[in-house]
Short mmCIF file of C-alpha atoms and ligand atoms in Angstrom, two decimals:
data_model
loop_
_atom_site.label_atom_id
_atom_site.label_comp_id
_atom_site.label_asym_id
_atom_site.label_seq_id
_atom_site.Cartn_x
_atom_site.Cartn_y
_atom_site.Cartn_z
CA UNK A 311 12.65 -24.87 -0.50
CA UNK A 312 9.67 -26.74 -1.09
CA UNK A 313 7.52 -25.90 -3.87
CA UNK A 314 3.02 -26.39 -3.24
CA UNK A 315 1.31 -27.22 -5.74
CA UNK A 316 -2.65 -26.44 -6.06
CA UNK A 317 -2.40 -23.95 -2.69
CA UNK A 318 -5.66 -21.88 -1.58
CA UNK A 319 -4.94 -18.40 -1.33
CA UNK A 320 -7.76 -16.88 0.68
CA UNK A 321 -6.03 -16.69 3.61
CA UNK A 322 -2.70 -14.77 1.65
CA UNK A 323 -4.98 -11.73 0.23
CA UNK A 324 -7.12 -9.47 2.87
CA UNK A 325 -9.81 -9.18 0.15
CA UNK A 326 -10.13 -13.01 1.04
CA UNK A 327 -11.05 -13.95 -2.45
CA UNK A 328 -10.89 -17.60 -3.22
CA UNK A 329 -8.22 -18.27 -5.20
CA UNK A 330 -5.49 -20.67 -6.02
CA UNK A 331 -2.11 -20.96 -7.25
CA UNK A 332 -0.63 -23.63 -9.61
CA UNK A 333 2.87 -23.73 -7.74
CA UNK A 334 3.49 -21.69 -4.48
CA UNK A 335 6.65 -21.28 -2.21
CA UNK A 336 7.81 -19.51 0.32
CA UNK A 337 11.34 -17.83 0.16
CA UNK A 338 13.50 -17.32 3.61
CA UNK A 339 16.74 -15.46 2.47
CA UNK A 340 17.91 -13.40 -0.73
CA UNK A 341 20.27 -16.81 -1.57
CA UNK A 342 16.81 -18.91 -1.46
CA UNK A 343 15.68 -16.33 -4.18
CA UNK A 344 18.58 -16.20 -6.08
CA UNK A 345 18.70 -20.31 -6.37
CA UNK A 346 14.82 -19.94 -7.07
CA UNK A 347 15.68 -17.41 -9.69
CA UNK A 348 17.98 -20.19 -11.09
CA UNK A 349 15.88 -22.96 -11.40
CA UNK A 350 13.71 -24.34 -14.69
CA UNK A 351 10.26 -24.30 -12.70
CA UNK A 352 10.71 -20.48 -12.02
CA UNK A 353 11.41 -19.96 -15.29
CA UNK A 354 9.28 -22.25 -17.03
CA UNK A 355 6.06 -20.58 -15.51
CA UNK A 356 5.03 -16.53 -14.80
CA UNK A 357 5.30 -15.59 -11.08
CA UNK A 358 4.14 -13.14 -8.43
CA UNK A 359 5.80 -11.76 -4.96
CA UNK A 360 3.38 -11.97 -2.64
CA UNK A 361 3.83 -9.98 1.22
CA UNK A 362 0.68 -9.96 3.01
CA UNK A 363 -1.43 -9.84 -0.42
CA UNK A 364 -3.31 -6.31 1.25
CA UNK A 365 -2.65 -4.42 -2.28
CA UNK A 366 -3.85 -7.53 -4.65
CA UNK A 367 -6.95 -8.24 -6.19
CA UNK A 368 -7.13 -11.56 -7.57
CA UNK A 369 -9.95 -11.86 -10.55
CA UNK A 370 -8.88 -15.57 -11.54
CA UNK A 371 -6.79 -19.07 -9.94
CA UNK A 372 -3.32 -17.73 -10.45
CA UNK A 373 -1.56 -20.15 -13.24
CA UNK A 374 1.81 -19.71 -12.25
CA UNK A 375 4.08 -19.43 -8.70
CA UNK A 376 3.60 -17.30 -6.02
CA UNK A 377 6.25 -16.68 -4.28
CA UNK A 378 5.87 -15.83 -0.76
CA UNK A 379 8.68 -13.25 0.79
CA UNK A 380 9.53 -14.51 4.62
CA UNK A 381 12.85 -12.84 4.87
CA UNK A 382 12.77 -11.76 8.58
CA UNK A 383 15.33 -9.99 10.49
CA UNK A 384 16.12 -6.10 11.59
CA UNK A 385 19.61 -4.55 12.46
CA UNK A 386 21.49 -1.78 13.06
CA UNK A 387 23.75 -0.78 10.61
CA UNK A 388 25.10 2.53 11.70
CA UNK A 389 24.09 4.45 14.55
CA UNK A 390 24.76 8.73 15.58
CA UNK A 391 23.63 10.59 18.58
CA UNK A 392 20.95 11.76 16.09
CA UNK A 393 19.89 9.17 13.93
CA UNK A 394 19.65 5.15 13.53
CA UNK A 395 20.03 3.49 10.25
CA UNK A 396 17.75 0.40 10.42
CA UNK A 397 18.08 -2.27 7.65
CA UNK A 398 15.06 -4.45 7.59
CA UNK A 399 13.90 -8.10 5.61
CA UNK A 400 11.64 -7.53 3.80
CA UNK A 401 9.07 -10.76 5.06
CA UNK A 402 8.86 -8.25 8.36
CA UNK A 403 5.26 -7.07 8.98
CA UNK A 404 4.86 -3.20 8.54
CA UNK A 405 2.79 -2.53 11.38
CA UNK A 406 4.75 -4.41 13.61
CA UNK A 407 8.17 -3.08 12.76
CA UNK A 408 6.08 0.60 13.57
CA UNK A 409 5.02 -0.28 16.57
CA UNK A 410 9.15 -1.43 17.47
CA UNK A 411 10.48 2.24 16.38
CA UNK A 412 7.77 4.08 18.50
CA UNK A 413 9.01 1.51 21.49
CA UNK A 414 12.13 2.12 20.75
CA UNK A 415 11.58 6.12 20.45
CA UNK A 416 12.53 6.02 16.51
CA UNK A 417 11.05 8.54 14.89
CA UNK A 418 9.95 8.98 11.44
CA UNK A 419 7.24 5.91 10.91
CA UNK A 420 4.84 6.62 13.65
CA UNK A 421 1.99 8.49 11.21
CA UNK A 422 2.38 4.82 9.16
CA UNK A 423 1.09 2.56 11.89
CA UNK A 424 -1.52 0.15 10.85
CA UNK A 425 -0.97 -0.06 7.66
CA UNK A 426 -1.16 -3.71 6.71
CA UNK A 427 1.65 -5.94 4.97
CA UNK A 428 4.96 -5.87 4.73
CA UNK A 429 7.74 -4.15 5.12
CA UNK A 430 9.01 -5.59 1.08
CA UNK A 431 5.90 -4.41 -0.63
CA UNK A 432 6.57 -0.81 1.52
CA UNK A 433 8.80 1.28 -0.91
CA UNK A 434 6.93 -0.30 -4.25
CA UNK A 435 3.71 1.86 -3.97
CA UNK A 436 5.44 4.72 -1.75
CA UNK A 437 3.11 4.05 1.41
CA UNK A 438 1.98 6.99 2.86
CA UNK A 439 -0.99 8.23 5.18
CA UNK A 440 -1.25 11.20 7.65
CA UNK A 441 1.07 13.76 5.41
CA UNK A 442 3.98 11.02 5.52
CA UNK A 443 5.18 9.23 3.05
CA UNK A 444 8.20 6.39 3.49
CA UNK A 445 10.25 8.11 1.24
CA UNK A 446 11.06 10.60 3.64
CA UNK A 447 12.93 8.28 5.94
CA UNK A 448 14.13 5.37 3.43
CA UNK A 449 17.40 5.56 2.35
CA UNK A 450 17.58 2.76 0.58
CA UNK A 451 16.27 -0.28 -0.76
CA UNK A 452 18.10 -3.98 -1.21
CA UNK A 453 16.39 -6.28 -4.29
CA UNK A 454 17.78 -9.22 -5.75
CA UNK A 455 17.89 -9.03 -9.26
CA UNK A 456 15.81 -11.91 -11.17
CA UNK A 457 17.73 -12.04 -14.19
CA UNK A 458 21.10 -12.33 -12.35
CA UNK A 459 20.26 -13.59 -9.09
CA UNK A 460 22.44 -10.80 -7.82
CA UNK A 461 21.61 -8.19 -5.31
CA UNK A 462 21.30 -4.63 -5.77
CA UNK A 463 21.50 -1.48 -4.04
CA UNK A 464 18.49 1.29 -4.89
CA UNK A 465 19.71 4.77 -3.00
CA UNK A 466 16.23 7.05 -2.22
CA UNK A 467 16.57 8.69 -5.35
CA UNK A 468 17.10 5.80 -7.50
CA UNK A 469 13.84 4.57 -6.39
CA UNK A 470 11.97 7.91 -7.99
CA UNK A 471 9.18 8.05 -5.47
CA UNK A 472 6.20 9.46 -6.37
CA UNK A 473 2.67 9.31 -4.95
CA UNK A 474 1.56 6.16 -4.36
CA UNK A 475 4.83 5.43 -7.35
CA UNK A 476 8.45 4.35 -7.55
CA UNK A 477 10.67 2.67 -10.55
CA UNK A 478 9.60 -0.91 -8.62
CA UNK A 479 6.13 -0.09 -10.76
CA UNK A 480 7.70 1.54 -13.81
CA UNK A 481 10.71 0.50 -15.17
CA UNK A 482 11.98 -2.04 -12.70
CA UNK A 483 8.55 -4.11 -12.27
CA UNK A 484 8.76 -7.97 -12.21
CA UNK A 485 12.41 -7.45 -12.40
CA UNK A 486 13.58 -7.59 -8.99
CA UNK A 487 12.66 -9.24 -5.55
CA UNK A 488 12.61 -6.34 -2.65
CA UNK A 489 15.10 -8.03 -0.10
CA UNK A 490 15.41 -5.55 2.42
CA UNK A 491 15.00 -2.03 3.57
CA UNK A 492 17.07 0.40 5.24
CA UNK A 493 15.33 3.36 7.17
CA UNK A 494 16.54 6.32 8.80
CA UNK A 495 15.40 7.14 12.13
CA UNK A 496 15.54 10.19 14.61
CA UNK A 497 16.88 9.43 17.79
CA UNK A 498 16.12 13.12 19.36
CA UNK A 499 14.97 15.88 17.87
CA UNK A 500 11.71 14.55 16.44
CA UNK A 501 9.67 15.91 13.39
CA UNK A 502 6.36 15.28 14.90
CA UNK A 503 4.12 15.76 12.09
CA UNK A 504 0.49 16.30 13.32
CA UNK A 505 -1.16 18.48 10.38
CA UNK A 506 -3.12 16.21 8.51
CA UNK A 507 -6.33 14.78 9.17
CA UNK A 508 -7.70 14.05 12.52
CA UNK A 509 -4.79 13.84 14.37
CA UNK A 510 -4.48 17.33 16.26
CA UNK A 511 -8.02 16.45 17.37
CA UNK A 512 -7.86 13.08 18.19
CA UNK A 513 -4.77 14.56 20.88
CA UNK A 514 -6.77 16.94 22.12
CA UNK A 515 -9.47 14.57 22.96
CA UNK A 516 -7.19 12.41 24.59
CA UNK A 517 -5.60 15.14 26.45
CA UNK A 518 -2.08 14.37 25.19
CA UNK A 519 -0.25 17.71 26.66
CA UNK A 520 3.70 16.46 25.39
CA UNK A 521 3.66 15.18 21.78
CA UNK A 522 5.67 11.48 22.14
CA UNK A 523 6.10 9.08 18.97
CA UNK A 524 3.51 7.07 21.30
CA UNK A 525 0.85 9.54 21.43
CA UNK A 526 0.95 10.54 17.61
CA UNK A 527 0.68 6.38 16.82
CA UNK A 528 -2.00 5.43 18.85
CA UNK A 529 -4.02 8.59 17.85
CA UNK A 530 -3.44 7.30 14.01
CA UNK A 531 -4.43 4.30 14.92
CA UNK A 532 -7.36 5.18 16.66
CA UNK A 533 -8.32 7.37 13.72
CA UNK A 534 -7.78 4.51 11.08
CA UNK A 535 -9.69 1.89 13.42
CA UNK A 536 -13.15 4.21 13.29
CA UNK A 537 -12.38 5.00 9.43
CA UNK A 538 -11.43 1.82 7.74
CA UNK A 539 -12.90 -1.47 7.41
CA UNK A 540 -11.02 -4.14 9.55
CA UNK A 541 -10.01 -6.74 7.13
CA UNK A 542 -10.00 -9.54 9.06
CA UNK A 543 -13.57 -9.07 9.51
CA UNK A 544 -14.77 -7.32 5.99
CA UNK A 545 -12.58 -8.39 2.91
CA UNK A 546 -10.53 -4.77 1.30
CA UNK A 547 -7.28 -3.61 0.25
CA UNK A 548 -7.94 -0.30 1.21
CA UNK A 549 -8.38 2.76 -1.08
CA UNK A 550 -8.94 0.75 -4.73
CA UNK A 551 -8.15 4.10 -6.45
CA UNK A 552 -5.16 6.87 -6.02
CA UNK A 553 -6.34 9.98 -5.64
CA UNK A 554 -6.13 12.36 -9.07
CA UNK A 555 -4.44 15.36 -10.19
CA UNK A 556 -6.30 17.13 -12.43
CA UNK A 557 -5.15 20.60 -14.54
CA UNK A 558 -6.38 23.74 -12.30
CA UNK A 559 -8.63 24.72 -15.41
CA UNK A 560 -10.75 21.17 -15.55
CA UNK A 561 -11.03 21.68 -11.70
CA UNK A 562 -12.30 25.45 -12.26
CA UNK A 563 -14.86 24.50 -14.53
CA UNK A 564 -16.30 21.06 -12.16
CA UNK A 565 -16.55 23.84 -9.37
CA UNK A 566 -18.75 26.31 -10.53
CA UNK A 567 -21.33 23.28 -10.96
CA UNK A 568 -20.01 21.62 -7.81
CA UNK A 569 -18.71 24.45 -4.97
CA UNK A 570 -18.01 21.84 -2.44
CA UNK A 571 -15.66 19.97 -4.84
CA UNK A 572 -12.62 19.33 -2.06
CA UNK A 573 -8.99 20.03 -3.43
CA UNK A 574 -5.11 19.80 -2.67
CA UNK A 575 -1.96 21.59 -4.05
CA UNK A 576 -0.18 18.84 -6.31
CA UNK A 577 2.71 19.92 -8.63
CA UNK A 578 2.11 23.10 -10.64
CA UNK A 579 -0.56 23.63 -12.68
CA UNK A 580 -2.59 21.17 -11.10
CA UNK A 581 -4.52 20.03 -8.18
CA UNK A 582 -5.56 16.85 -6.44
CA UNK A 583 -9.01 15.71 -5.72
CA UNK A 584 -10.27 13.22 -3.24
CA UNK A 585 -11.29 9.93 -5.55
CA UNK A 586 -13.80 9.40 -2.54
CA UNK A 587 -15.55 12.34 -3.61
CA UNK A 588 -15.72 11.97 -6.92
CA UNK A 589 -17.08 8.02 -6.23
CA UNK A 590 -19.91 9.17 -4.15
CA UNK A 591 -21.26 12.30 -6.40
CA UNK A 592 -21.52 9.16 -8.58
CA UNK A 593 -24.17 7.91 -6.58
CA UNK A 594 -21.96 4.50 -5.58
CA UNK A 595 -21.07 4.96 -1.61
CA UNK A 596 -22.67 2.13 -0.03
CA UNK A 597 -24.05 0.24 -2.84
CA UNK A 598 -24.02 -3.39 -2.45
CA UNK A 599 -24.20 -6.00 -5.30
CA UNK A 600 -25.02 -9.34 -3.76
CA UNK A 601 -21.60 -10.33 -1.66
CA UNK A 602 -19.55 -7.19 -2.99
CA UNK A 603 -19.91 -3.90 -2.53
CA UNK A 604 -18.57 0.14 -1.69
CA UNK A 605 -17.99 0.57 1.93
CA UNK A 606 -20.60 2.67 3.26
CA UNK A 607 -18.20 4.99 5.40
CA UNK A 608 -15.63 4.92 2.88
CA UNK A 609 -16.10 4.61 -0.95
CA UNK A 610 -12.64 4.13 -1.94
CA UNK A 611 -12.79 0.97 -0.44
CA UNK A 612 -14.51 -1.56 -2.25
CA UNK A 613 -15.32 -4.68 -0.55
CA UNK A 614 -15.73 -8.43 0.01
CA UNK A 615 -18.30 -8.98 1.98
CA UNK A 616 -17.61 -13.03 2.06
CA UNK A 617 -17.49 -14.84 -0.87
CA UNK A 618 -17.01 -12.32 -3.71
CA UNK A 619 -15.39 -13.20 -6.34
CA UNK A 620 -12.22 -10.71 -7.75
CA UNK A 621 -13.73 -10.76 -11.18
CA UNK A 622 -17.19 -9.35 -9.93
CA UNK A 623 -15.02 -7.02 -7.91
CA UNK A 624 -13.05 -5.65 -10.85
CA UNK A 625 -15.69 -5.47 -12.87
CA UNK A 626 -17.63 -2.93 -10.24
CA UNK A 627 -14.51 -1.10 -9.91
CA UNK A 628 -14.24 -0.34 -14.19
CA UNK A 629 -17.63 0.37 -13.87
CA UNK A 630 -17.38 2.99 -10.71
CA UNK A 631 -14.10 4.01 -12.91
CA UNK A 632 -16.54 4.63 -16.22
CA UNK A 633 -18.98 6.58 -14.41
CA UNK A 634 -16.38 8.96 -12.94
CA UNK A 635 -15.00 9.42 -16.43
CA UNK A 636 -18.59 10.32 -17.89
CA UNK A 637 -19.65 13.11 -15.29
CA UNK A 638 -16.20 14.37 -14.22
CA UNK A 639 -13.83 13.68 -17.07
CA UNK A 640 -11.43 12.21 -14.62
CA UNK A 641 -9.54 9.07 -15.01
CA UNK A 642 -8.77 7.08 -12.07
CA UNK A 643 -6.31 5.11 -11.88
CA UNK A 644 -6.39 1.68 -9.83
CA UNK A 645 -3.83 1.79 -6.54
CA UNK A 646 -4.69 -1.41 -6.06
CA UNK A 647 -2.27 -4.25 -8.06
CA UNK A 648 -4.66 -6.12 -10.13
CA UNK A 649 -3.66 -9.63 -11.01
CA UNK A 650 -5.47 -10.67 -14.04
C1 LIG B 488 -7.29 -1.73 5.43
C2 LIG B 488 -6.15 -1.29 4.55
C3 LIG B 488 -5.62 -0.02 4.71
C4 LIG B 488 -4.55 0.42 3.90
N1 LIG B 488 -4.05 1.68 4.10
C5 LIG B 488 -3.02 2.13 3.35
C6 LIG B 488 -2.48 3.43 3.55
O1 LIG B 488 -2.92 4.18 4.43
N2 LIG B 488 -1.46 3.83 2.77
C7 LIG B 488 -0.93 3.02 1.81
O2 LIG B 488 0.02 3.46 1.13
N3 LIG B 488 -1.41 1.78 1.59
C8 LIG B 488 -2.44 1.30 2.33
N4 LIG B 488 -2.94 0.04 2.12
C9 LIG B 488 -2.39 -0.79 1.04
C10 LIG B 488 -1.31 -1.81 1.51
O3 LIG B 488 -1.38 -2.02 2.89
C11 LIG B 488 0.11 -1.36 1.15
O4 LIG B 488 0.21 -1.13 -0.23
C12 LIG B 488 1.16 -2.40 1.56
O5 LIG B 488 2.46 -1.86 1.37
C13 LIG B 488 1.04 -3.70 0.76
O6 LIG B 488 1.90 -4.65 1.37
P1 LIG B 488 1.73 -6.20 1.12
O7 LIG B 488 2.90 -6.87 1.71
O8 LIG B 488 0.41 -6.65 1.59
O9 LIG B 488 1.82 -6.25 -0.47
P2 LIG B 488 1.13 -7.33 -1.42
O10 LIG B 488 -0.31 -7.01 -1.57
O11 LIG B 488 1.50 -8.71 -1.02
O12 LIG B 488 1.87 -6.97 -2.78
C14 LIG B 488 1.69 -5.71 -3.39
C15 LIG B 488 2.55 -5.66 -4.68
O13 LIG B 488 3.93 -5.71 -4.36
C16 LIG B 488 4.54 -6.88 -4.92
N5 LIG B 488 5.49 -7.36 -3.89
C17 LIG B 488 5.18 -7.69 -2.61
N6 LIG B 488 6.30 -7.98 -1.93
C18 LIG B 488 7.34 -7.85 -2.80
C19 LIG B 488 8.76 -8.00 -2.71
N7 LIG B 488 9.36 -8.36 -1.55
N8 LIG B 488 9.51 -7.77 -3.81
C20 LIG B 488 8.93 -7.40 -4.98
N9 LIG B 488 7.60 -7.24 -5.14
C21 LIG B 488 6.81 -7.45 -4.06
C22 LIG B 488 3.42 -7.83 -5.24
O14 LIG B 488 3.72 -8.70 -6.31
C23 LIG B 488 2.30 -6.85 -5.60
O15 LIG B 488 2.44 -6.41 -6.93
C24 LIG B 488 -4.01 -0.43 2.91
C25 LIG B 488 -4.54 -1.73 2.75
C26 LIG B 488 -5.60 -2.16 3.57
C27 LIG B 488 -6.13 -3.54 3.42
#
């Protein structure tokens, strides 16, 4: 395994901030991690997984090793008329691994195409978009355990999803290396799930008359491509903030001076509100401060426009985070993985 030293990392994070790393490696297979885990450089100096660095804000040169997750590889591990169990490395790209199911007529990822990164970094915020989220079709997840080099086995529930959460941010954070996946896909029998957003629209516009996997992942795709900011062209990680649940009473009281103050159920007592919203009542969609900025379209998504630097960016982001707090009395919190 060879170990960089001084390596740019502009071209690892899709907010294409110019960064670099002290040490940097790149690890093929879980017994590559487990001798890395072993060694005095990885634990002489602090460290940081890296998948295709498209939830990572970098505000400084990293002074440690990155460590670069390639393991590749997808099999399957037990197989029903009904359902395929799909174990996965966790170096795989998301998107791509998608776009295989829905060619394969999997079901059960098809609402998560084009999402970037990969398929390691998948279960540690809970991706989700279109009213899916991949804990509804992970069963479990494979990590190698730093302090042991060993490997363990998280089921679904041992993972304690949330939104935009699991343990792999709480309790087990900088403790393990995600190895692998394991999904469970329909064969037949598909749970098409076209209620959220665009979608229903988007397939009536394209005159889609029999749902497929096909036709419910291109229309997501199409939807994302005229919504979000490419970032291979403008620097993002997506939405910066999650979006909050707030009590039912604070809500009540912002809507008699706001009426068009959008809301979702969330878990009793409380509801969720679009950060978006609350970012532009603030007065910030579209501002632009020199080579930084809020996306005009889309003001969770803050944005490099070429040669920002992740400080400046963070700093616009506490400050869009301040302003909420003074006219809403909302905190939001950062869904972004800020590496300080
Ligand atoms: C344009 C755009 C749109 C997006 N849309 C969505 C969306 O709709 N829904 C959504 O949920 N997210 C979305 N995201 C966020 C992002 O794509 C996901 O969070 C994705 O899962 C991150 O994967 P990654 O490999 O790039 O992770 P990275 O950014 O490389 O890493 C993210 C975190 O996981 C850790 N990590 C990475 N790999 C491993 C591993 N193998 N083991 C242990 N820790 C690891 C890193 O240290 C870091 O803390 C979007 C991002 C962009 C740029």
């Amino acid at each position: 395994m060879a170990i960089l030293e001084n390596v740019d990392l502009q071209s690892y994070n899709t907010f294409g901030i110019k960064v670099s790393s002290k040490y940097f490696t790149i690890v093929h297979s879980a017994r590559e991690a487990s001798e890395l885990f072993a060694s005095s450089l990885f634990k002489n100096e602090a460290h940081l997984f890296l998948g295709g660095g498209s939830n990572l804000l970098f505000t400084k040169n990293y002074d440690g090793l990155v460590i670069k997750v390639e393991i590749n590889g997808k099999k399957v591990i037990a197989e029903d008329e009904e359902t395929v169990s799909l174990k996965v490395g966790a170096g795989e790209n998301w998107h791509a691994l998608v776009m295989y199911c829905v060619e394969q007529n999997w079901g059960g990822v098809e609402n998560l195409s084009l999402i970037p990164g990969s398929v390691g970094a998948a279960p540690i915020q809970n991706i989700g978009a279109y009213g899916v989220e991949i804990k509804k079709i992970i069963s479990s997840v494979e990590a190698i355990e730093i302090s042991t080099g060993l490997p363990k086995v998280f089921s679904n529930a041992a993972c304690q999803f949330g939104y935009r959460e699991s343990i792999f941010k709480q309790s087990a954070k900088d403790k393990f290396l995600i190895s692998s996946i394991t999904l469970t896909l329909t064969k037949k029998n598909h749970r098409f799930n076209t209620s959220y957003g665009a979608i229903e629209e988007v397939l009536k516009q394209q005159g889609v008359q029999a749902l497929t996997l096909k036709s419910i992942s291109d229309a997501v795709i199409h939807i994302r491509s005229t919504k979000l900011p490419d970032p291979r062209r403008i620097g993002n990680a997506g939405s910066f903030f999650k979006n909050p649940s707030i009590q039912v009473d604070l809500h009540d009281f912002i809507k008699k001076e706001y009426p068009s103050l959008p809301s979702y159920p969330a878990a009793e007592g409380m509801v969720k509100i679009p950060a978006a919203w609350l970012i532009e009542q603030c007065g910030w969609k579209g501002k632009t401060f020199d080579k930084i900025g809020v996306h005009p379209q889309q003001p969770l998504v803050l944005v490099n426009y070429g040669g920002g630097e992740g400080e400046k960016i963070w700093e616009l982001a506490m400050d869009i985070r301040d302003s909420v707090k003074a006219k809403f009395n909302i905190s939001l919190q950062p869904e972004v993985n800020v590496v300080q």
